[in-house]
Coordinates of N, CA and C and ligand atoms in Angstrom, one line a residue:
X1 N 100.1 94.7 127.0 CA 99.3 96.0 126.0 C 100.2 95.8 125.2
X2 N 98.7 95.6 123.7 CA 99.9 95.3 122.4 C 99.8 96.6 121.6
X3 N 100.1 96.9 121.2 CA 99.9 99.2 120.9 C 100.5 98.8 119.5
X4 N 99.8 100.1 119.4 CA 100.0 100.3 116.8 C 99.9 101.4 117.5
X5 N 101.0 102.4 116.7 CA 101.2 103.8 116.6 C 101.2 104.1 115.2
X6 N 100.2 104.3 115.2 CA 99.7 104.8 112.9 C 99.8 106.4 113.0
X7 N 100.1 107.0 112.1 CA 99.8 108.3 111.3 C 101.3 108.5 110.6
X8 N 101.3 109.7 110.2 CA 101.7 110.0 108.5 C 103.2 110.4 109.0
X9 N 104.8 110.2 108.0 CA 105.8 110.2 108.5 C 106.1 111.6 109.2
X10 N 106.4 111.5 110.4 CA 106.9 113.2 111.0 C 105.7 112.9 112.1
X11 N 104.7 112.4 112.4 CA 103.7 112.6 112.7 C 103.7 112.5 114.9
X12 N 105.2 112.0 115.1 CA 106.1 111.9 116.0 C 105.7 110.7 116.6
X13 N 105.2 109.5 115.6 CA 105.2 108.7 116.9 C 106.8 108.0 117.3
X14 N 108.0 107.8 117.1 CA 109.1 107.5 117.2 C 109.7 108.2 118.8
X15 N 108.7 109.1 118.5 CA 109.8 110.8 120.1 C 108.2 109.5 121.1
X16 N 107.4 109.8 120.5 CA 106.2 108.8 121.9 C 106.5 107.8 121.8
X17 N 107.3 106.9 121.6 CA 107.2 105.5 121.2 C 108.1 105.4 122.6
X18 N 109.4 106.1 122.5 CA 110.2 106.5 123.0 C 110.0 106.3 125.2
X19 N 109.3 107.9 125.4 CA 108.5 107.8 126.6 C 107.6 106.4 126.5
X20 N 106.3 106.1 126.0 CA 105.8 104.8 125.9 C 106.8 103.8 126.5
X21 N 107.2 103.3 125.8 CA 108.3 102.1 126.0 C 108.4 102.2 127.8
X22 N 109.2 103.7 128.1 CA 110.2 103.4 129.6 C 108.8 103.7 130.4
X23 N 107.6 103.7 130.3 CA 106.8 104.3 131.3 C 105.7 102.8 132.0
X24 N 105.6 101.8 130.0 CA 104.8 100.3 130.0 C 105.8 99.0 130.1
X25 N 107.3 99.9 130.5 CA 108.1 98.2 130.5 C 107.8 97.3 129.2
X26 N 107.7 97.9 127.7 CA 107.2 97.3 127.0 C 107.9 97.8 125.2
X27 N 108.9 96.9 125.1 CA 109.6 97.0 123.7 C 108.8 98.0 123.1
X28 N 109.5 98.7 121.9 CA 109.1 100.0 120.8 C 109.6 99.3 119.6
X29 N 108.9 98.9 118.7 CA 109.3 98.0 117.4 C 109.1 98.9 116.1
X30 N 109.9 98.7 115.4 CA 110.3 100.2 114.4 C 110.6 99.4 113.4
X31 N 109.5 99.3 112.0 CA 109.6 98.7 111.5 C 111.0 98.9 110.6
X32 N 110.5 100.8 110.1 CA 111.8 101.8 109.8 C 113.0 101.4 110.5
X33 N 112.9 101.3 111.4 CA 114.8 101.0 112.3 C 114.7 99.7 112.4
X34 N 114.4 98.9 112.3 CA 115.0 97.7 111.6 C 115.2 97.6 110.6
X35 N 114.1 98.0 109.4 CA 115.3 98.5 107.7 C 117.1 99.3 107.7
X36 N 116.3 100.3 108.8 CA 117.8 101.3 108.5 C 119.0 100.3 109.3
X37 N 118.6 99.4 110.2 CA 120.1 99.5 111.4 C 120.7 97.8 110.6
X38 N 119.2 97.5 108.9 CA 119.9 96.2 107.9 C 120.9 96.9 106.9
X39 N 119.9 98.1 107.1 CA 120.8 99.3 105.6 C 122.8 99.0 106.1
X40 N 122.6 99.1 107.2 CA 123.7 99.8 107.8 C 124.9 98.7 107.7
X41 N 124.2 97.5 108.4 CA 124.9 96.0 108.4 C 125.3 95.4 107.2
X42 N 125.1 96.0 106.1 CA 124.6 95.4 104.5 C 123.9 94.7 104.5
X43 N 123.1 94.1 105.2 CA 122.9 92.3 104.6 C 122.0 92.5 103.6
X44 N 121.5 91.4 103.3 CA 120.1 91.3 102.5 C 118.9 91.7 101.3
X45 N 118.7 91.7 103.1 CA 116.9 92.3 103.4 C 117.3 94.0 103.5
X46 N 118.4 94.4 104.1 CA 118.9 95.7 104.4 C 119.4 96.2 102.6
X47 N 119.6 95.4 101.8 CA 120.2 96.5 100.0 C 118.4 96.1 99.3
X48 N 117.9 94.8 100.0 CA 116.5 95.3 98.8 C 115.7 96.5 99.5
X49 N 115.6 96.3 100.8 CA 115.0 97.4 101.7 C 115.2 99.4 100.6
X50 N 116.8 99.2 101.0 CA 117.1 100.4 99.9 C 116.4 100.4 99.6
X51 N 115.8 99.5 97.9 CA 115.8 100.7 97.4 C 114.4 100.9 97.1
X52 N 113.9 100.6 97.8 CA 111.8 101.0 98.1 C 112.5 102.1 98.8
X53 N 112.8 102.3 100.2 CA 113.2 103.7 101.4 C 113.5 104.1 100.6
X54 N 114.4 104.3 99.5 CA 115.4 106.1 98.9 C 114.0 106.4 97.8
X55 N 112.8 105.2 97.5 CA 112.2 106.1 96.6 C 110.8 106.8 97.2
X56 N 110.8 106.6 98.6 CA 109.8 106.9 99.8 C 108.7 106.1 99.4
X57 N 109.3 104.5 98.7 CA 108.6 103.6 98.7 C 107.9 102.3 99.4
X58 N 107.2 101.8 99.9 CA 106.9 100.9 100.8 C 107.7 99.7 100.0
X59 N 108.3 99.1 100.9 CA 109.2 97.9 100.9 C 107.4 96.7 101.0
X60 N 108.3 95.9 100.5 CA 106.8 94.9 100.1 C 106.3 93.8 100.7
X61 N 104.8 93.8 101.6 CA 104.1 92.8 102.1 C 105.0 91.5 103.0
X62 N 105.3 91.1 101.9 CA 105.5 90.0 102.6 C 107.0 90.1 103.3
X63 N 107.8 90.9 103.2 CA 108.7 91.0 103.8 C 108.5 91.9 105.0
X64 N 108.0 92.4 105.1 CA 107.8 93.7 106.6 C 106.9 92.5 107.3
X65 N 106.1 91.8 106.7 CA 106.0 90.7 107.4 C 106.7 89.9 108.2
X66 N 106.9 89.4 107.4 CA 108.3 88.4 107.7 C 109.1 88.8 109.1
X67 N 109.3 90.1 109.0 CA 110.4 90.8 110.3 C 109.9 91.0 111.3
X68 N 108.1 91.4 111.3 CA 107.3 91.5 112.1 C 107.2 90.7 112.9
X69 N 106.2 89.7 112.1 CA 106.2 88.2 113.0 C 107.6 87.8 113.6
X70 N 108.7 87.4 113.1 CA 110.1 86.8 114.0 C 110.0 87.7 115.3
X71 N 110.2 89.4 115.4 CA 110.3 89.4 116.1 C 109.3 89.4 116.9
X72 N 107.8 90.2 117.2 CA 106.7 89.2 118.0 C 106.7 88.1 118.8
X73 N 107.5 86.7 117.9 CA 107.9 86.9 119.1 C 108.8 86.0 119.9
X74 N 110.1 86.8 119.9 CA 111.4 87.1 121.5 C 110.2 87.2 122.2
X75 N 111.0 86.8 123.2 CA 110.3 86.7 124.8 C 109.9 88.5 125.4
X76 N 110.5 89.2 124.8 CA 110.2 91.2 125.1 C 108.8 90.4 125.3
X77 N 108.4 90.4 123.7 CA 107.3 90.6 123.7 C 106.0 90.1 124.2
X78 N 106.3 89.3 125.9 CA 105.9 88.7 126.0 C 104.4 89.9 127.0
X79 N 104.5 90.8 127.4 CA 103.2 91.7 127.8 C 102.9 91.9 127.3
X80 N 103.6 93.2 125.6 CA 103.2 93.4 125.0 C 104.0 94.4 124.3
X81 N 104.0 95.1 123.6 CA 104.7 95.6 122.6 C 103.9 97.2 122.3
X82 N 105.0 97.7 121.5 CA 104.9 99.0 120.3 C 104.8 98.9 119.3
X83 N 104.1 99.0 118.4 CA 104.8 99.2 117.4 C 104.7 100.3 116.2
X84 N 105.6 101.0 115.8 CA 105.5 102.0 115.6 C 106.5 101.4 113.5
X85 N 105.0 101.8 112.9 CA 105.1 102.1 111.4 C 105.2 100.6 111.3
X86 N 103.9 100.1 111.9 CA 103.6 98.9 111.3 C 102.5 98.5 111.3
X87 N 100.6 98.2 111.3 CA 101.1 98.2 109.8 C 100.5 99.2 108.6
X88 N 101.2 99.8 107.8 CA 100.8 100.7 106.8 C 100.0 100.0 105.5
X89 N 100.0 99.1 105.3 CA 98.7 98.4 104.8 C 97.6 97.5 105.4
X90 N 96.7 97.6 104.5 CA 94.7 97.3 105.1 C 96.2 95.7 105.3
X91 N 96.0 95.1 104.4 CA 96.4 93.5 104.0 C 97.9 93.6 105.1
X92 N 98.5 94.4 105.7 CA 100.0 93.8 106.8 C 98.8 94.0 108.1
X93 N 97.6 95.5 108.7 CA 96.5 95.0 108.9 C 96.0 93.5 109.1
X94 N 96.0 93.0 108.5 CA 95.1 91.8 108.5 C 96.4 89.9 108.5
X95 N 97.5 90.6 108.6 CA 98.3 89.2 109.2 C 99.1 89.3 110.0
X96 N 98.6 90.3 110.5 CA 98.9 90.9 111.7 C 98.0 90.0 113.1
X97 N 96.2 90.3 112.1 CA 95.3 89.6 113.0 C 96.1 88.9 113.1
X98 N 96.4 88.1 112.2 CA 97.1 86.5 112.1 C 97.9 86.1 113.4
X99 N 98.6 87.5 113.7 CA 99.5 86.7 114.0 C 98.8 87.2 115.7
X100 N 99.0 88.2 116.2 CA 98.5 88.2 117.4 C 97.7 89.1 117.4
X101 N 96.4 89.6 118.9 CA 95.4 90.5 118.8 C 96.1 91.9 119.4
X102 N 94.8 92.5 119.0 CA 95.7 94.4 118.7 C 94.8 94.4 119.6
X103 N 95.4 95.7 120.7 CA 94.4 96.1 121.8 C 93.9 97.7 121.7
X104 N 94.7 98.4 121.3 CA 94.9 99.4 121.1 C 95.7 100.6 119.3
X105 N 95.0 101.2 119.0 CA 95.5 102.0 117.6 C 95.3 103.3 117.8
X106 N 96.7 103.7 118.3 CA 96.8 105.8 118.8 C 97.4 106.5 117.2
X107 N 95.8 106.6 116.8 CA 96.2 107.7 115.5 C 96.9 108.7 115.2
X108 N 98.1 109.1 114.9 CA 98.8 110.6 115.4 C 98.0 111.6 113.7
X109 N 96.9 111.9 114.7 CA 96.6 113.5 113.4 C 97.7 114.6 112.5
X110 N 97.2 115.5 112.2 CA 98.4 116.1 112.0 C 98.5 116.3 110.2
X111 N 98.6 118.1 109.7 CA 98.3 118.0 108.4 C 99.3 118.0 107.6
X112 N 99.5 118.9 106.9 CA 100.6 118.1 105.5 C 102.3 119.3 105.6
X113 N 101.3 120.8 105.6 CA 102.3 121.9 106.2 C 103.6 121.1 107.7
X114 N 102.5 121.1 108.4 CA 103.3 120.1 109.4 C 104.9 119.4 109.1
X115 N 103.8 118.1 108.7 CA 104.7 116.9 108.4 C 105.8 117.5 107.7
X116 N 105.7 118.2 106.9 CA 106.8 118.5 105.4 C 107.8 119.5 106.1
X117 N 107.2 120.0 106.8 CA 108.1 121.4 107.6 C 108.9 120.1 109.2
X118 N 108.5 119.3 109.4 CA 109.3 118.3 110.7 C 110.4 117.1 109.9
X119 N 109.3 116.9 108.9 CA 110.5 116.3 107.9 C 111.6 116.7 107.4
X120 N 111.9 117.8 106.3 CA 112.4 119.1 105.9 C 113.5 119.0 107.3
X121 N 112.8 119.0 108.4 CA 113.9 120.0 109.8 C 114.5 118.8 110.4
X122 N 113.6 117.7 110.4 CA 114.9 116.5 110.7 C 116.3 116.3 111.0
X123 N 117.0 115.9 112.4 CA 117.9 115.9 111.9 C 117.8 114.1 112.8
X124 N 118.5 113.0 111.9 CA 118.4 112.1 113.2 C 120.5 111.8 113.4
X125 N 120.3 110.9 114.3 CA 121.5 110.2 115.5 C 121.4 108.8 115.2
X126 N 122.3 108.1 115.3 CA 122.7 106.7 114.8 C 121.8 106.1 116.2
X127 N 121.8 107.0 117.7 CA 121.8 107.0 118.6 C 120.1 106.7 118.9
X128 N 119.6 107.0 117.5 CA 118.3 107.1 117.7 C 117.3 107.5 117.7
X129 N 117.9 109.3 118.0 CA 117.7 110.8 118.6 C 117.0 111.0 117.5
X130 N 115.6 111.5 117.6 CA 115.3 112.5 116.0 C 115.3 113.9 116.7
X131 N 115.4 115.0 116.1 CA 115.7 116.5 116.7 C 115.4 117.0 115.2
X132 N 114.5 118.5 115.7 CA 114.5 119.6 114.7 C 115.1 120.5 114.8
X133 N 116.1 120.7 113.7 CA 117.1 121.8 113.4 C 116.6 123.2 114.0
X134 N 115.5 123.3 114.2 CA 114.9 124.6 114.6 C 115.4 124.6 116.1
X135 N 116.1 123.4 117.2 CA 116.3 123.2 118.0 C 117.2 122.8 118.3
X136 N 118.2 122.9 117.4 CA 119.4 122.6 117.7 C 120.6 123.8 118.0
X137 N 121.4 123.7 118.8 CA 122.2 125.0 118.3 C 123.6 124.3 117.7
X138 N 123.9 122.7 117.5 CA 125.6 122.1 117.1 C 124.5 121.2 116.2
X139 N 125.6 120.6 114.8 CA 125.4 119.4 114.5 C 125.4 118.3 114.8
X140 N 125.8 118.1 116.5 CA 125.8 117.1 117.1 C 124.8 116.5 118.4
X141 N 125.0 115.8 118.5 CA 123.4 114.6 118.7 C 123.5 115.5 120.4
X142 N 122.2 116.0 120.8 CA 122.5 116.8 122.2 C 122.9 115.7 122.9
X143 N 122.1 114.8 122.9 CA 122.3 113.0 123.6 C 123.4 112.2 124.1
X144 N 123.7 112.4 122.6 CA 125.9 111.3 122.4 C 126.4 111.7 121.8
X145 N 126.1 113.2 121.9 CA 128.0 113.9 120.8 C 127.5 113.4 119.4
X146 N 127.3 112.3 119.2 CA 128.3 112.1 117.3 C 127.1 112.8 116.5
X147 N 127.9 113.0 115.4 CA 127.3 113.8 114.8 C 126.2 113.4 114.3
X148 N 125.3 114.3 113.8 CA 123.6 114.4 113.4 C 123.8 114.1 111.1
X149 N 122.4 113.5 111.6 CA 123.3 113.0 109.9 C 120.9 113.5 109.3
X150 N 121.4 113.4 108.7 CA 120.0 114.4 107.0 C 119.1 112.8 106.8
X151 N 118.2 111.9 106.8 CA 117.4 110.4 106.5 C 117.8 111.0 104.9
X152 N 118.3 109.9 104.5 CA 118.3 109.8 102.7 C 116.9 110.0 102.4
X153 N 115.6 109.9 102.8 CA 114.1 109.7 102.4 C 113.5 111.3 102.9
X154 N 114.3 111.8 104.3 CA 114.1 112.9 104.0 C 114.4 113.9 103.3
X155 N 114.2 113.8 102.1 CA 115.2 114.6 101.3 C 113.6 114.9 101.0
X156 N 113.3 116.2 100.0 CA 112.3 116.6 99.5 C 111.2 115.8 98.8
X157 N 112.2 115.5 98.0 CA 111.4 114.7 96.6 C 111.3 113.8 97.5
X158 N 111.8 112.8 98.4 CA 110.8 112.1 98.8 C 110.5 112.3 100.0
X159 N 109.9 113.2 100.5 CA 108.5 113.9 101.6 C 107.5 113.5 100.7
X160 N 107.3 114.3 99.2 CA 106.3 114.2 99.1 C 106.2 112.6 98.3
X161 N 107.1 112.0 97.6 CA 106.4 110.3 97.6 C 106.0 110.0 98.7
X162 N 107.0 109.5 100.1 CA 106.0 109.5 101.4 C 104.9 109.4 101.8
X163 N 104.4 111.1 101.2 CA 103.0 111.3 101.9 C 102.1 111.1 100.6
X164 N 102.3 111.1 99.7 CA 101.3 110.5 99.0 C 101.2 109.5 99.0
X165 N 102.2 108.4 99.6 CA 102.1 106.4 99.6 C 101.1 106.6 100.5
X166 N 101.8 108.0 102.0 CA 100.8 107.6 103.8 C 99.3 107.7 103.2
X167 N 98.8 108.4 102.7 CA 97.4 108.8 101.7 C 96.6 108.0 101.6
X168 N 97.4 107.7 100.3 CA 96.5 105.9 99.5 C 96.3 104.6 100.4
X169 N 97.9 104.4 101.1 CA 97.8 103.4 101.2 C 97.7 103.2 102.6
X170 N 98.4 104.2 103.4 CA 98.6 104.2 104.4 C 97.5 103.6 105.9
X171 N 96.7 105.6 105.2 CA 95.1 106.2 106.3 C 94.4 105.1 106.2
X172 N 93.8 104.6 105.1 CA 92.6 103.2 104.8 C 93.1 102.2 106.3
X173 N 94.3 102.3 106.2 CA 94.7 101.9 108.0 C 93.5 102.0 108.9
X174 N 93.7 103.3 109.3 CA 93.0 104.3 110.3 C 91.2 102.9 109.9
X175 N 90.6 103.1 109.3 CA 89.5 102.9 108.8 C 89.2 101.0 109.1
X176 N 90.2 100.6 109.0 CA 90.3 100.1 109.3 C 90.1 98.9 110.9
X177 N 90.9 100.1 111.6 CA 90.9 99.7 113.2 C 89.9 100.6 113.9
X178 N 89.5 101.6 112.5 CA 88.0 102.6 113.2 C 86.6 101.4 113.6
X179 N 86.7 99.9 112.5 CA 85.0 99.3 112.3 C 85.5 98.3 113.0
X180 N 86.9 98.3 114.0 CA 87.6 96.9 114.4 C 87.1 98.0 116.4
X181 N 87.0 99.1 116.1 CA 86.1 100.1 117.3 C 87.8 100.2 118.0
X182 N 88.8 100.2 117.4 CA 90.2 99.8 118.2 C 91.2 101.6 118.5
X183 N 90.5 102.5 117.4 CA 91.2 103.2 117.0 C 91.3 104.6 118.0
X184 N 92.2 105.7 118.4 CA 92.1 106.7 119.5 C 93.0 107.5 118.8
X185 N 92.3 108.4 118.5 CA 92.9 109.8 117.9 C 92.9 110.6 118.2
X186 N 94.8 110.8 118.5 CA 95.0 112.8 119.0 C 95.6 113.1 118.1
X187 N 95.6 114.8 118.5 CA 95.7 115.9 117.5 C 97.7 115.8 117.9
X188 N 98.6 115.6 117.1 CA 100.0 114.9 117.0 C 100.3 116.9 116.4
X189 N 99.8 117.5 116.4 CA 100.6 118.8 115.8 C 100.9 119.5 116.9
X190 N 99.9 119.4 118.7 CA 100.6 119.7 119.3 C 102.0 119.3 120.2
X191 N 102.4 119.5 121.0 CA 104.2 119.7 121.9 C 103.8 118.4 122.0
X192 N 105.4 117.7 122.0 CA 104.9 116.6 122.9 C 105.0 115.8 124.2
X193 N 104.7 116.9 124.9 CA 104.4 116.5 126.3 C 102.9 116.9 126.3
X194 N 102.3 117.6 125.5 CA 100.8 117.4 125.6 C 100.0 116.6 124.7
X195 N 100.6 115.7 124.0 CA 100.6 114.8 122.9 C 100.5 113.0 123.9
X196 N 101.7 112.9 124.5 CA 102.3 112.4 125.2 C 100.8 112.6 126.7
X197 N 100.4 113.1 127.2 CA 100.1 113.2 128.6 C 97.6 112.6 127.9
X198 N 97.6 113.1 126.9 CA 96.3 112.6 126.0 C 97.0 111.0 126.3
X199 N 97.6 110.4 125.8 CA 98.6 108.8 125.1 C 97.5 108.0 126.7
X200 N 98.6 109.1 127.8 CA 98.6 108.6 129.0 C 97.5 107.9 129.5
X201 N 96.8 109.8 129.2 CA 95.4 110.0 130.3 C 94.1 107.9 129.6
X202 N 95.0 108.1 128.5 CA 93.5 106.7 127.4 C 93.8 105.6 127.9
X203 N 95.3 104.8 128.3 CA 96.5 103.9 128.5 C 96.1 103.5 130.8
X204 N 96.0 104.8 131.0 CA 96.2 104.2 132.0 C 97.1 104.4 133.1
Ligands
AMP1 P1 110.0 105.2 108.7 O1 111.4 105.3 109.9 O2 109.3 104.2 109.7 O3 109.3 106.3 107.7 O4 110.1 104.0 108.1 C1 111.0 104.4 106.7 C2 110.9 103.8 105.5 O5 110.8 102.2 105.1 C3 109.5 103.5 105.5 O6 109.1 105.0 104.2 C4 109.6 102.1 104.0 O7 110.2 102.7 102.6 C5 109.9 101.2 105.1 N1 109.4 101.1 105.7 C6 108.5 101.2 107.1 N2 107.7 100.3 107.4 C7 107.6 99.8 106.8 C8 105.8 98.5 106.4 N3 105.6 99.0 107.6 N4 105.3 98.6 105.6 C9 106.4 98.8 103.9 N5 108.0 99.5 104.3 C10 108.0 99.7 105.4

């Protein structure tokens, strides 16, 4: 099962991916996580990507496509994958079509105010967990106990830019897949378990 999770930053794609990965036994591939791990390790790709990420801009297509292409060739992707945060441009979607066949694209629909609230209240952990400040009672990760942090690109001025990039560049990707009859829209303003139920009902 080759799945894509599409939607604005903060729509809940990463949170759903954690459960979907367990249920279907296929890897969760987040291009944002791949960049953050490269940044943490200080690699050349990480340094290059950071200059875009910190401004809320997209990393150039050829860099992202190269990373995804290499990752999809790894053996754990043979039974399928969950792509989270890729493709983000129509050009990336076209490149992906040349690499492999996509089965379904889940489009997380969420309004601007919800996104701003979620991103500005998001606290992240190096273990991969993300939490909303309203549901935390300390500054430590409820899963692993490490200190939580605010992603540089979750700061207010960067959030605005990311949303602009999403509306102008990534939203058309939904039309690309709609035209292929592969788009499944979910109302992602709801609680995580409700969104998950809809997705599982669709996937079986
Ligand atoms: P995310 O964690 O998915 O919100 O990604 C964080 C940042 O990484 C984005 O704001 C972009 O700067 C960069 N990024 C992640 N995925 C892509 C992609 N498919 N194309 C271009 N840039 C990306």
